[in-house]
Coordinates of N, CA and C in Angstrom, one line a residue:
Chain H
M1 N -21.4 -15.5 -12.7 CA -22.7 -15.7 -13.5 C -22.7 -14.6 -14.6
V2 N -23.0 -15.0 -15.8 CA -23.1 -14.0 -16.9 C -24.5 -13.9 -17.3
T3 N -25.0 -12.7 -17.2 CA -26.4 -12.5 -17.6 C -26.4 -11.8 -18.9
G4 N -27.6 -11.7 -19.5 CA -27.8 -11.0 -20.7 C -27.4 -9.5 -20.7
K5 N -27.4 -9.0 -19.4 CA -27.2 -7.6 -19.3 C -25.7 -7.3 -19.4
V6 N -24.8 -8.3 -19.1 CA -23.4 -8.0 -19.2 C -22.9 -8.3 -20.6
G7 N -22.4 -7.3 -21.2 CA -21.9 -7.5 -22.6 C -20.4 -7.5 -22.7
F8 N -19.9 -8.5 -23.4 CA -18.5 -8.6 -23.7 C -18.3 -8.6 -25.2
G9 N -17.1 -8.3 -25.6 CA -16.7 -8.5 -27.0 C -17.4 -7.6 -28.0
P10 N -17.5 -8.0 -29.2 CA -18.0 -7.1 -30.3 C -19.4 -6.5 -30.0
A11 N -20.3 -7.3 -29.4 CA -21.6 -6.7 -29.1 C -21.5 -5.5 -28.2
R12 N -20.6 -5.6 -27.2 CA -20.5 -4.5 -26.3 C -19.8 -3.3 -27.0
L13 N -18.9 -3.6 -27.9 CA -18.2 -2.5 -28.6 C -19.2 -1.8 -29.5
L14 N -20.0 -2.6 -30.2 CA -21.0 -2.0 -31.1 C -22.0 -1.2 -30.4
S15 N -22.5 -1.7 -29.3 CA -23.5 -0.9 -28.5 C -22.9 0.3 -27.8
G16 N -21.6 0.2 -27.6 CA -21.0 1.4 -26.9 C -21.3 1.4 -25.4
E17 N -22.0 0.4 -24.9 CA -22.4 0.4 -23.5 C -21.3 -0.2 -22.7
A18 N -21.0 0.4 -21.5 CA -20.2 -0.2 -20.6 C -21.1 -0.7 -19.4
T19 N -21.4 -1.9 -19.5 CA -22.4 -2.4 -18.5 C -21.8 -3.2 -17.4
V20 N -20.5 -3.3 -17.4 CA -19.8 -4.0 -16.2 C -19.6 -2.9 -15.2
T21 N -20.1 -3.1 -14.0 CA -19.9 -2.2 -12.9 C -19.1 -2.8 -11.8
V22 N -18.1 -2.2 -11.4 CA -17.2 -2.7 -10.3 C -17.2 -1.7 -9.2
E23 N -16.8 -2.2 -8.0 CA -16.5 -1.3 -6.9 C -15.0 -1.1 -6.8
V24 N -14.7 0.2 -6.8 CA -13.2 0.5 -6.7 C -13.0 1.0 -5.3
R25 N -12.1 0.4 -4.6 CA -11.7 0.8 -3.2 C -10.4 1.6 -3.3
L26 N -10.5 2.7 -2.6 CA -9.4 3.7 -2.7 C -8.6 3.8 -1.4
P27 N -7.3 3.9 -1.4 CA -6.6 4.1 -0.2 C -6.8 5.6 0.3
N28 N -6.5 5.8 1.5 CA -6.6 7.2 2.1 C -6.1 8.3 1.2
I29 N -4.9 8.0 0.7 CA -4.1 9.0 0.0 C -4.8 9.5 -1.3
L30 N -5.7 8.6 -1.9 CA -6.4 9.0 -3.1 C -7.8 9.5 -2.9
R31 N -8.3 9.4 -1.6 CA -9.7 9.7 -1.4 C -10.0 11.2 -1.6
P32 N -9.1 12.1 -1.3 CA -9.4 13.5 -1.5 C -9.6 13.8 -3.0
S33 N -9.0 13.0 -3.9 CA -9.2 13.2 -5.3 C -10.5 12.6 -5.8
A34 N -11.2 11.9 -5.0 CA -12.4 11.2 -5.4 C -13.6 11.6 -4.5
G35 N -13.6 12.9 -4.2 CA -14.7 13.4 -3.4 C -14.7 12.9 -1.9
G36 N -13.6 12.4 -1.5 CA -13.5 11.9 -0.1 C -14.0 10.5 0.1
E37 N -14.4 9.9 -1.0 CA -15.0 8.5 -0.8 C -14.0 7.5 -0.7
A38 N -14.3 6.5 0.2 CA -13.4 5.3 0.3 C -13.6 4.3 -0.8
S39 N -14.8 4.4 -1.4 CA -15.2 3.4 -2.4 C -16.1 4.0 -3.4
V40 N -15.8 3.8 -4.7 CA -16.7 4.4 -5.7 C -17.0 3.3 -6.7
E41 N -18.1 3.5 -7.5 CA -18.4 2.6 -8.6 C -17.8 3.1 -9.9
A42 N -17.4 2.2 -10.7 CA -16.9 2.6 -12.0 C -17.3 1.5 -13.0
E43 N -17.3 1.8 -14.3 CA -17.7 0.9 -15.3 C -16.5 0.6 -16.3
G44 N -16.6 -0.6 -16.8 CA -15.5 -1.0 -17.8 C -15.3 -2.5 -17.7
A45 N -14.9 -3.1 -18.8 CA -14.7 -4.5 -18.9 C -13.3 -4.9 -18.6
T46 N -12.4 -3.9 -18.5 CA -11.0 -4.2 -18.2 C -10.5 -3.1 -17.2
V47 N -9.4 -3.4 -16.5 CA -8.9 -2.4 -15.6 C -8.7 -1.1 -16.3
G48 N -8.2 -1.1 -17.5 CA -7.9 0.1 -18.2 C -9.2 0.9 -18.5
E49 N -10.3 0.2 -18.8 CA -11.6 0.9 -19.0 C -12.1 1.5 -17.7
V50 N -11.9 0.7 -16.6 CA -12.3 1.2 -15.3 C -11.6 2.5 -15.0
F51 N -10.3 2.5 -15.2 CA -9.4 3.7 -15.0 C -9.9 4.8 -15.8
D52 N -10.3 4.6 -17.1 CA -10.8 5.7 -17.9 C -12.0 6.3 -17.4
D53 N -12.9 5.4 -16.9 CA -14.2 5.9 -16.3 C -13.9 6.7 -15.0
L54 N -13.0 6.1 -14.2 CA -12.6 6.9 -13.0 C -12.0 8.3 -13.3
V55 N -11.2 8.3 -14.2 CA -10.5 9.6 -14.6 C -11.5 10.6 -15.1
E56 N -12.5 10.0 -15.9 CA -13.6 10.9 -16.4 C -14.4 11.5 -15.2
K57 N -14.7 10.7 -14.2 CA -15.4 11.2 -13.1 C -14.6 12.0 -12.1
Y58 N -13.3 11.6 -12.0 CA -12.5 12.2 -11.0 C -11.1 12.5 -11.7
P59 N -11.0 13.6 -12.5 CA -9.8 13.9 -13.2 C -8.6 14.0 -12.3
G60 N -8.7 14.3 -11.0 CA -7.6 14.5 -10.1 C -6.9 13.1 -9.9
L61 N -7.6 12.0 -10.2 CA -6.9 10.7 -9.9 C -5.9 10.3 -11.0
R62 N -6.0 11.0 -12.2 CA -5.2 10.5 -13.3 C -3.7 10.3 -13.0
A63 N -3.1 11.3 -12.4 CA -1.7 11.3 -12.2 C -1.3 10.1 -11.3
S64 N -2.2 9.7 -10.4 CA -1.9 8.6 -9.5 C -2.1 7.2 -10.1
L65 N -2.9 7.2 -11.2 CA -3.3 5.9 -11.8 C -2.4 5.6 -13.0
L66 N -2.1 6.6 -13.8 CA -1.5 6.4 -15.1 C -0.3 7.3 -15.3
T67 N 0.7 6.8 -16.1 CA 1.8 7.6 -16.5 C 1.3 8.5 -17.6
P68 N 2.1 9.6 -17.9 CA 1.7 10.4 -19.0 C 1.5 9.7 -20.3
E69 N 2.2 8.5 -20.4 CA 2.1 7.7 -21.6 C 0.8 6.8 -21.6
G70 N 0.1 6.8 -20.5 CA -1.1 5.9 -20.4 C -0.8 4.6 -19.8
E71 N 0.4 4.3 -19.3 CA 0.6 3.0 -18.7 C 0.2 3.1 -17.2
M72 N 0.1 1.9 -16.6 CA -0.3 1.8 -15.2 C 0.9 2.4 -14.4
H73 N 0.6 3.3 -13.4 CA 1.6 3.9 -12.6 C 2.4 2.9 -11.8
R74 N 3.7 3.0 -11.8 CA 4.5 2.0 -11.2 C 4.5 2.0 -9.7
H75 N 4.0 3.1 -9.1 CA 3.9 3.1 -7.7 C 2.5 2.8 -7.2
L76 N 1.7 2.1 -8.0 CA 0.4 1.7 -7.7 C 0.2 0.2 -7.7
N77 N -0.5 -0.3 -6.7 CA -0.9 -1.7 -6.7 C -2.3 -1.8 -7.0
V78 N -2.7 -2.7 -7.9 CA -4.1 -2.8 -8.3 C -4.5 -4.3 -8.2
F79 N -5.5 -4.6 -7.5 CA -6.0 -5.9 -7.3 C -7.4 -6.0 -7.9
V80 N -7.7 -7.1 -8.6 CA -9.1 -7.5 -8.9 C -9.5 -8.6 -8.0
N81 N -10.4 -8.3 -7.1 CA -10.7 -9.2 -6.0 C -9.4 -9.6 -5.3
D82 N -8.9 -10.9 -5.4 CA -7.7 -11.2 -4.6 C -6.5 -11.3 -5.5
D83 N -6.6 -10.9 -6.7 CA -5.5 -11.1 -7.7 C -4.8 -9.8 -8.0
D84 N -3.5 -9.8 -8.1 CA -2.6 -8.7 -8.5 C -2.7 -8.6 -10.0
V85 N -3.1 -7.4 -10.5 CA -3.2 -7.4 -12.0 C -1.9 -7.4 -12.8
R86 N -0.8 -7.3 -12.0 CA 0.5 -7.4 -12.8 C 0.6 -8.8 -13.5
Y87 N -0.1 -9.8 -12.9 CA -0.1 -11.1 -13.4 C -1.3 -11.4 -14.3
L88 N -2.1 -10.4 -14.6 CA -3.3 -10.6 -15.3 C -3.4 -9.7 -16.6
G89 N -2.2 -9.1 -16.9 CA -2.2 -8.2 -18.0 C -2.3 -6.7 -17.7
K90 N -2.1 -6.4 -16.5 CA -2.2 -5.0 -16.0 C -3.5 -4.3 -16.5
L91 N -3.3 -3.2 -17.4 CA -4.5 -2.5 -17.8 C -5.5 -3.4 -18.6
D92 N -4.9 -4.5 -19.2 CA -5.8 -5.3 -20.0 C -6.5 -6.4 -19.2
A93 N -6.3 -6.4 -17.9 CA -6.9 -7.4 -17.0 C -8.4 -7.3 -17.1
K94 N -9.1 -8.4 -17.3 CA -10.6 -8.4 -17.4 C -11.2 -8.2 -16.0
V95 N -12.3 -7.5 -15.9 CA -13.1 -7.4 -14.7 C -14.5 -7.8 -15.1
G96 N -15.2 -8.3 -14.1 CA -16.6 -8.8 -14.2 C -17.5 -8.0 -13.3
D97 N -18.8 -8.0 -13.7 CA -19.8 -7.3 -12.9 C -19.7 -7.7 -11.4
G98 N -19.6 -6.7 -10.6 CA -19.6 -6.9 -9.1 C -18.2 -7.2 -8.6
D99 N -17.2 -7.2 -9.4 CA -15.8 -7.4 -8.9 C -15.4 -6.2 -8.1
V100 N -14.4 -6.4 -7.2 CA -13.9 -5.4 -6.4 C -12.5 -5.1 -6.9
V101 N -12.3 -3.9 -7.3 CA -10.9 -3.4 -7.7 C -10.3 -2.6 -6.5
T102 N -9.3 -3.1 -6.0 CA -8.6 -2.4 -4.8 C -7.4 -1.7 -5.3
L103 N -7.3 -0.4 -5.0 CA -6.1 0.3 -5.3 C -5.3 0.6 -4.1
M104 N -4.0 0.4 -4.1 CA -3.2 0.7 -2.9 C -1.8 1.2 -3.4
P105 N -1.2 2.1 -2.6 CA 0.1 2.6 -3.0 C 1.1 1.5 -2.9
A106 N 2.1 1.5 -3.8 CA 3.2 0.6 -3.6 C 4.0 1.1 -2.4
V107 N 4.4 0.1 -1.5 CA 5.1 0.5 -0.3 C 6.5 -0.1 -0.4
A108 N 7.4 0.8 -0.6 CA 8.8 0.4 -0.9 C 9.8 1.5 -0.5
G109 N 11.0 1.1 -0.4 CA 12.1 2.1 0.0 C 13.4 1.4 0.0
G110 N 14.3 2.0 0.7 CA 15.7 1.5 0.7 C 16.2 1.3 2.0
Chain C
M1 N 4.1 11.6 17.6 CA 4.2 10.6 18.6 C 3.6 9.3 18.1
L2 N 4.3 8.2 18.4 CA 3.8 6.9 18.0 C 3.7 6.1 19.3
S3 N 2.6 5.5 19.5 CA 2.5 4.5 20.6 C 2.5 3.1 20.0
L4 N 3.6 2.4 20.4 CA 3.8 1.0 19.9 C 4.0 0.1 21.1
P5 N 2.9 -0.6 21.5 CA 3.0 -1.5 22.7 C 4.2 -2.4 22.6
M6 N 4.8 -2.7 23.8 CA 6.0 -3.5 23.8 C 5.9 -4.8 23.1
R7 N 4.7 -5.5 23.2 CA 4.6 -6.8 22.6 C 4.6 -6.7 21.0
L8 N 4.2 -5.5 20.5 CA 4.2 -5.3 19.1 C 5.6 -4.8 18.7
W9 N 6.3 -4.0 19.5 CA 7.7 -3.7 19.3 C 8.5 -4.9 19.1
E10 N 8.3 -5.9 20.0 CA 9.0 -7.1 20.0 C 8.8 -7.9 18.7
R11 N 7.5 -7.9 18.2 CA 7.2 -8.6 17.0 C 7.8 -8.0 15.8
V12 N 7.9 -6.6 15.8 CA 8.5 -5.9 14.7 C 10.0 -6.2 14.6
V13 N 10.6 -6.1 15.8 CA 12.1 -6.3 15.8 C 12.4 -7.8 15.5
A14 N 11.6 -8.7 16.0 CA 11.8 -10.1 15.8 C 11.7 -10.4 14.3
H15 N 10.7 -9.8 13.6 CA 10.6 -10.0 12.2 C 11.8 -9.5 11.4
C16 N 12.3 -8.4 11.9 CA 13.5 -7.8 11.2 C 14.7 -8.7 11.4
L17 N 14.9 -9.3 12.6 CA 16.0 -10.2 12.9 C 15.8 -11.5 12.0
D18 N 14.6 -12.0 12.0 CA 14.3 -13.2 11.2 C 14.7 -13.0 9.7
G19 N 14.5 -11.7 9.2 CA 14.8 -11.5 7.8 C 16.2 -11.4 7.4
L20 N 17.1 -11.3 8.4 CA 18.5 -11.1 8.0 C 19.0 -12.3 7.2
P21 N 19.8 -12.1 6.2 CA 20.6 -10.8 5.9 C 19.8 -9.8 5.1
L22 N 18.6 -10.1 4.8 CA 17.8 -9.1 3.9 C 17.1 -8.1 4.8
E23 N 16.7 -7.0 4.1 CA 15.8 -6.1 4.8 C 14.4 -6.8 5.0
A24 N 13.8 -6.4 6.1 CA 12.5 -7.0 6.4 C 11.5 -5.8 6.5
C25 N 10.2 -6.1 6.3 CA 9.2 -5.0 6.3 C 7.8 -5.6 6.8
G26 N 7.0 -4.6 7.1 CA 5.6 -5.0 7.4 C 4.8 -3.8 7.7
M27 N 3.5 -4.0 7.9 CA 2.6 -2.9 8.0 C 2.1 -2.7 9.4
L28 N 1.8 -1.4 9.8 CA 1.3 -1.0 11.1 C -0.1 -0.6 10.9
A29 N -1.0 -1.1 11.9 CA -2.4 -0.7 11.8 C -2.8 -0.2 13.2
G30 N -3.8 0.7 13.2 CA -4.2 1.2 14.5 C -5.2 2.3 14.3
Q31 N -5.2 3.1 15.3 CA -6.1 4.3 15.3 C -5.3 5.5 15.7
G32 N -5.4 6.6 15.0 CA -4.7 7.8 15.4 C -3.2 7.5 15.4
E33 N -2.6 7.8 16.6 CA -1.2 7.6 16.8 C -0.9 6.3 17.4
Q34 N -1.9 5.4 17.7 CA -1.7 4.2 18.4 C -1.6 3.0 17.5
V35 N -0.5 2.3 17.5 CA -0.4 1.0 16.8 C -1.1 0.0 17.6
L36 N -2.0 -0.7 17.0 CA -2.8 -1.8 17.7 C -2.6 -3.1 17.1
E37 N -2.0 -3.2 15.9 CA -1.7 -4.5 15.3 C -0.6 -4.3 14.3
V38 N 0.2 -5.3 14.1 CA 1.3 -5.3 13.1 C 1.2 -6.5 12.2
Y39 N 1.5 -6.3 10.9 CA 1.4 -7.4 9.9 C 2.7 -7.6 9.2
P40 N 3.5 -8.5 9.7 CA 4.8 -8.8 9.0 C 4.5 -9.2 7.5
A41 N 5.4 -8.7 6.6 CA 5.2 -8.9 5.2 C 6.5 -9.5 4.6
T42 N 6.4 -10.1 3.5 CA 7.6 -10.5 2.7 C 8.2 -9.3 2.0
N43 N 9.5 -9.2 2.0 CA 10.2 -8.2 1.2 C 10.3 -8.8 -0.2
A44 N 9.4 -8.3 -1.1 CA 9.4 -8.8 -2.4 C 10.6 -8.5 -3.2
A45 N 11.4 -7.5 -2.8 CA 12.6 -7.1 -3.4 C 13.8 -8.1 -3.1
R46 N 13.6 -8.9 -2.0 CA 14.6 -9.9 -1.5 C 16.0 -9.3 -1.6
S47 N 16.1 -8.2 -0.9 CA 17.4 -7.4 -1.0 C 17.8 -7.0 0.4
A48 N 19.1 -6.8 0.6 CA 19.7 -6.2 1.8 C 19.8 -4.7 1.7
R49 N 19.4 -4.1 0.6 CA 19.5 -2.7 0.4 C 18.2 -2.0 0.2
I50 N 17.2 -2.7 -0.3 CA 15.9 -2.1 -0.6 C 14.8 -3.1 -0.2
Y51 N 13.6 -2.5 0.0 CA 12.4 -3.4 0.3 C 11.2 -3.0 -0.5
T52 N 10.4 -3.9 -0.8 CA 9.0 -3.7 -1.3 C 8.1 -4.6 -0.6
V53 N 7.1 -4.0 0.1 CA 6.1 -4.9 0.7 C 5.4 -5.7 -0.4
E54 N 5.5 -7.0 -0.2 CA 4.8 -7.9 -1.2 C 3.3 -7.4 -1.3
P55 N 2.9 -7.1 -2.6 CA 1.6 -6.6 -2.8 C 0.5 -7.4 -2.2
L56 N 0.5 -8.7 -2.3 CA -0.6 -9.5 -1.7 C -0.6 -9.4 -0.2
D57 N 0.6 -9.3 0.4 CA 0.7 -9.1 1.9 C 0.1 -7.8 2.3
L58 N 0.3 -6.8 1.4 CA -0.3 -5.5 1.7 C -1.8 -5.5 1.6
L59 N -2.3 -6.2 0.6 CA -3.8 -6.4 0.5 C -4.4 -7.1 1.7
R60 N -3.7 -8.2 2.1 CA -4.2 -9.0 3.3 C -4.1 -8.1 4.5
A61 N -3.1 -7.3 4.7 CA -3.0 -6.5 5.9 C -4.1 -5.4 5.9
D62 N -4.4 -4.9 4.7 CA -5.4 -3.9 4.6 C -6.8 -4.5 5.0
R63 N -7.0 -5.7 4.5 CA -8.3 -6.3 4.8 C -8.4 -6.8 6.3
A64 N -7.3 -7.3 6.8 CA -7.3 -7.7 8.2 C -7.5 -6.5 9.1
A65 N -6.9 -5.4 8.8 CA -7.0 -4.2 9.6 C -8.5 -3.7 9.5
E66 N -9.0 -3.7 8.4 CA -10.4 -3.2 8.2 C -11.4 -4.1 9.0
A67 N -11.1 -5.4 8.9 CA -12.0 -6.4 9.7 C -11.9 -6.2 11.2
A68 N -10.7 -5.7 11.6 CA -10.5 -5.4 13.1 C -10.9 -4.0 13.5
G69 N -11.5 -3.2 12.5 CA -11.9 -1.9 12.8 C -10.7 -0.9 12.8
L70 N -9.6 -1.3 12.2 CA -8.4 -0.5 12.2 C -8.1 0.1 10.8
S71 N -7.1 0.9 10.7 CA -6.6 1.4 9.4 C -5.1 1.2 9.4
L72 N -4.7 1.0 8.1 CA -3.2 1.0 8.0 C -2.7 2.4 8.3
M73 N -1.7 2.5 9.1 CA -1.2 3.8 9.5 C 0.3 3.9 9.3
G74 N 0.9 2.9 8.8 CA 2.4 3.1 8.5 C 3.0 1.8 8.1
V75 N 4.3 1.9 8.0 CA 5.1 0.7 7.5 C 6.4 0.7 8.3
W76 N 6.9 -0.5 8.5 CA 8.3 -0.6 9.1 C 9.2 -1.3 8.2
H77 N 10.5 -1.0 8.3 CA 11.4 -1.9 7.6 C 12.8 -1.8 8.3
S78 N 13.6 -2.7 8.0 CA 14.9 -2.7 8.7 C 16.0 -2.1 7.8
H79 N 17.0 -1.6 8.4 CA 18.3 -1.3 7.8 C 19.3 -2.2 8.4
T80 N 19.9 -3.1 7.6 CA 20.7 -4.1 8.2 C 22.1 -3.6 8.5
H81 N 22.6 -2.6 7.8 CA 24.0 -2.1 8.1 C 24.1 -0.6 8.2
T82 N 22.9 0.1 8.3 CA 23.0 1.5 8.4 C 22.1 2.0 9.6
S83 N 22.1 3.2 9.9 CA 21.3 3.7 11.0 C 19.8 3.7 10.8
A84 N 19.1 3.9 11.9 CA 17.6 4.0 11.8 C 17.2 5.4 11.3
Y85 N 17.6 5.7 10.1 CA 17.2 7.0 9.6 C 16.7 6.8 8.1
P86 N 15.7 7.4 7.7 CA 15.2 7.1 6.3 C 16.2 7.5 5.3
S87 N 16.3 6.6 4.3 CA 17.3 6.8 3.2 C 16.6 7.8 2.2
P88 N 17.4 8.4 1.3 CA 16.7 9.2 0.3 C 15.6 8.4 -0.5
T89 N 15.8 7.1 -0.7 CA 14.8 6.3 -1.4 C 13.5 6.2 -0.5
D90 N 13.7 6.0 0.8 CA 12.6 6.0 1.7 C 11.8 7.3 1.6
I91 N 12.5 8.4 1.6 CA 11.8 9.7 1.6 C 11.1 9.9 0.3
E92 N 11.8 9.6 -0.8 CA 11.3 9.8 -2.1 C 10.0 9.0 -2.4
Q93 N 10.0 7.7 -1.9 CA 8.9 6.8 -2.2 C 7.9 6.7 -1.1
A94 N 8.0 7.5 0.0 CA 7.0 7.5 1.0 C 5.6 7.7 0.5
P95 N 4.7 6.7 0.6 CA 3.4 6.8 -0.1 C 2.4 7.6 0.5
D96 N 2.5 8.0 1.8 CA 1.3 8.6 2.4 C 1.8 9.6 3.5
P97 N 1.6 10.9 3.4 CA 2.1 11.8 4.4 C 1.4 11.6 5.8
G98 N 0.3 10.9 5.8 CA -0.4 10.6 7.0 C 0.2 9.4 7.8
W99 N 1.1 8.7 7.1 CA 1.6 7.4 7.7 C 2.8 7.7 8.7
H100 N 3.1 6.7 9.5 CA 4.3 6.7 10.4 C 5.3 5.7 9.7
Y101 N 6.5 6.1 9.7 CA 7.5 5.3 9.0 C 8.5 4.9 10.1
V102 N 8.5 3.6 10.4 CA 9.3 3.0 11.4 C 10.5 2.3 10.8
L103 N 11.7 2.7 11.4 CA 13.0 2.1 10.9 C 13.6 1.3 12.0
V104 N 14.1 0.2 11.7 CA 14.8 -0.7 12.7 C 16.2 -0.9 12.2
S105 N 17.1 -0.4 12.9 CA 18.5 -0.6 12.5 C 19.1 -1.8 13.3
L106 N 19.7 -2.7 12.5 CA 20.3 -3.9 13.0 C 21.9 -3.8 12.9
S107 N 22.3 -2.5 12.7 CA 23.8 -2.4 12.5 C 24.6 -2.6 13.8
D108 N 24.0 -2.4 15.0 CA 24.7 -2.6 16.2 C 24.2 -3.9 16.9
V109 N 24.7 -4.2 18.0 CA 24.3 -5.4 18.7 C 22.9 -5.3 19.1
E110 N 22.5 -4.1 19.7 CA 21.1 -3.9 20.1 C 20.3 -3.3 18.9
P111 N 19.2 -3.9 18.6 CA 18.3 -3.2 17.6 C 17.9 -1.8 18.0
V112 N 17.8 -0.9 17.1 CA 17.4 0.5 17.4 C 16.1 0.8 16.5
L113 N 15.0 1.1 17.2 CA 13.8 1.4 16.5 C 13.5 2.9 16.6
R114 N 13.2 3.5 15.5 CA 12.8 5.0 15.5 C 11.7 5.1 14.5
S115 N 10.9 6.2 14.7 CA 9.8 6.5 13.9 C 9.8 7.9 13.3
Y116 N 9.3 8.1 12.1 CA 9.4 9.3 11.4 C 8.1 9.6 10.7
R117 N 7.8 10.9 10.6 CA 6.8 11.4 9.6 C 7.5 11.9 8.4
I118 N 7.0 11.6 7.3 CA 7.7 12.0 6.0 C 6.7 12.8 5.2
V119 N 6.9 14.1 5.2 CA 5.9 15.1 4.5 C 6.7 16.0 3.6
D120 N 6.2 16.1 2.4 CA 6.8 17.0 1.4 C 8.3 16.8 1.3
G121 N 8.8 15.5 1.2 CA 10.2 15.3 1.0 C 11.1 15.5 2.2
R122 N 10.4 15.7 3.4 CA 11.2 15.9 4.6 C 10.9 14.9 5.7
A123 N 11.9 14.2 6.3 CA 11.6 13.3 7.3 C 11.9 13.9 8.7
E124 N 10.9 13.8 9.6 CA 11.1 14.3 10.9 C 10.8 13.2 12.0
E125 N 11.8 13.0 12.8 CA 11.6 12.0 13.8 C 10.5 12.3 14.8
E126 N 9.8 11.3 15.3 CA 8.8 11.5 16.3 C 9.1 10.6 17.5
P127 N 8.7 10.9 18.7 CA 8.9 10.0 19.9 C 8.1 8.7 19.7
V128 N 8.7 7.7 20.2 CA 8.0 6.4 20.2 C 7.8 5.9 21.7
F129 N 6.6 5.7 22.1 CA 6.3 5.2 23.4 C 5.9 3.7 23.3
T130 N 6.4 3.0 24.2 CA 6.2 1.5 24.2 C 5.5 1.1 25.5
P131 N 4.2 1.3 25.6 CA 3.5 0.9 26.8 C 3.5 -0.6 26.9
A132 N 3.3 -1.1 28.1 CA 3.3 -2.5 28.4 C 2.2 -3.2 27.7

């Protein structure tokens, strides 16, 4: 459902308001960098904007979310609801009000 | 110490055997040192030398664990031709120092399962108990 409160596109850019609020679920390993919370709220219309908001609130998360160049960290899995953002444009993946963004470490080895 | 009930030990090893000739992997869930559920996953790397837990399997395991009142507490994977000891890649990429890292070697006739804690780039073996 899109309401008048949720702004996308030029109107949102002009107003400067980030009115899309999502729940971000954090794995154990990242919780100490976010005040010990398992779940926090963040604003932004894309995963990248949500990350920017998270980093503003919790600067200690930056190195786990983004590379120094600002790309999505390769050892991080990011899901919007049930979807892996690798197939949705990574940081450009759109999020909607009330979406759940789940962060999990990549689990891999040899 | 890791407590891995025998019925779950069998599921872990069976999943590793099913995955041959590729490495197999999955997630461990439980409370504290006790594994109470295991979630077999697809090796997204589809390789006999490396593994990546399929991200959507990881998400499903996390949700299933949470619904059961458990937490993800580790990962298992197989080594098809080498010993049950973490490789340099395993140690370098270990995502969480709080996790248990279970290795299943299929290089001999009998599967060998061992568990490790990996902290600050060092792997240390821990005893595995397999209650009935």
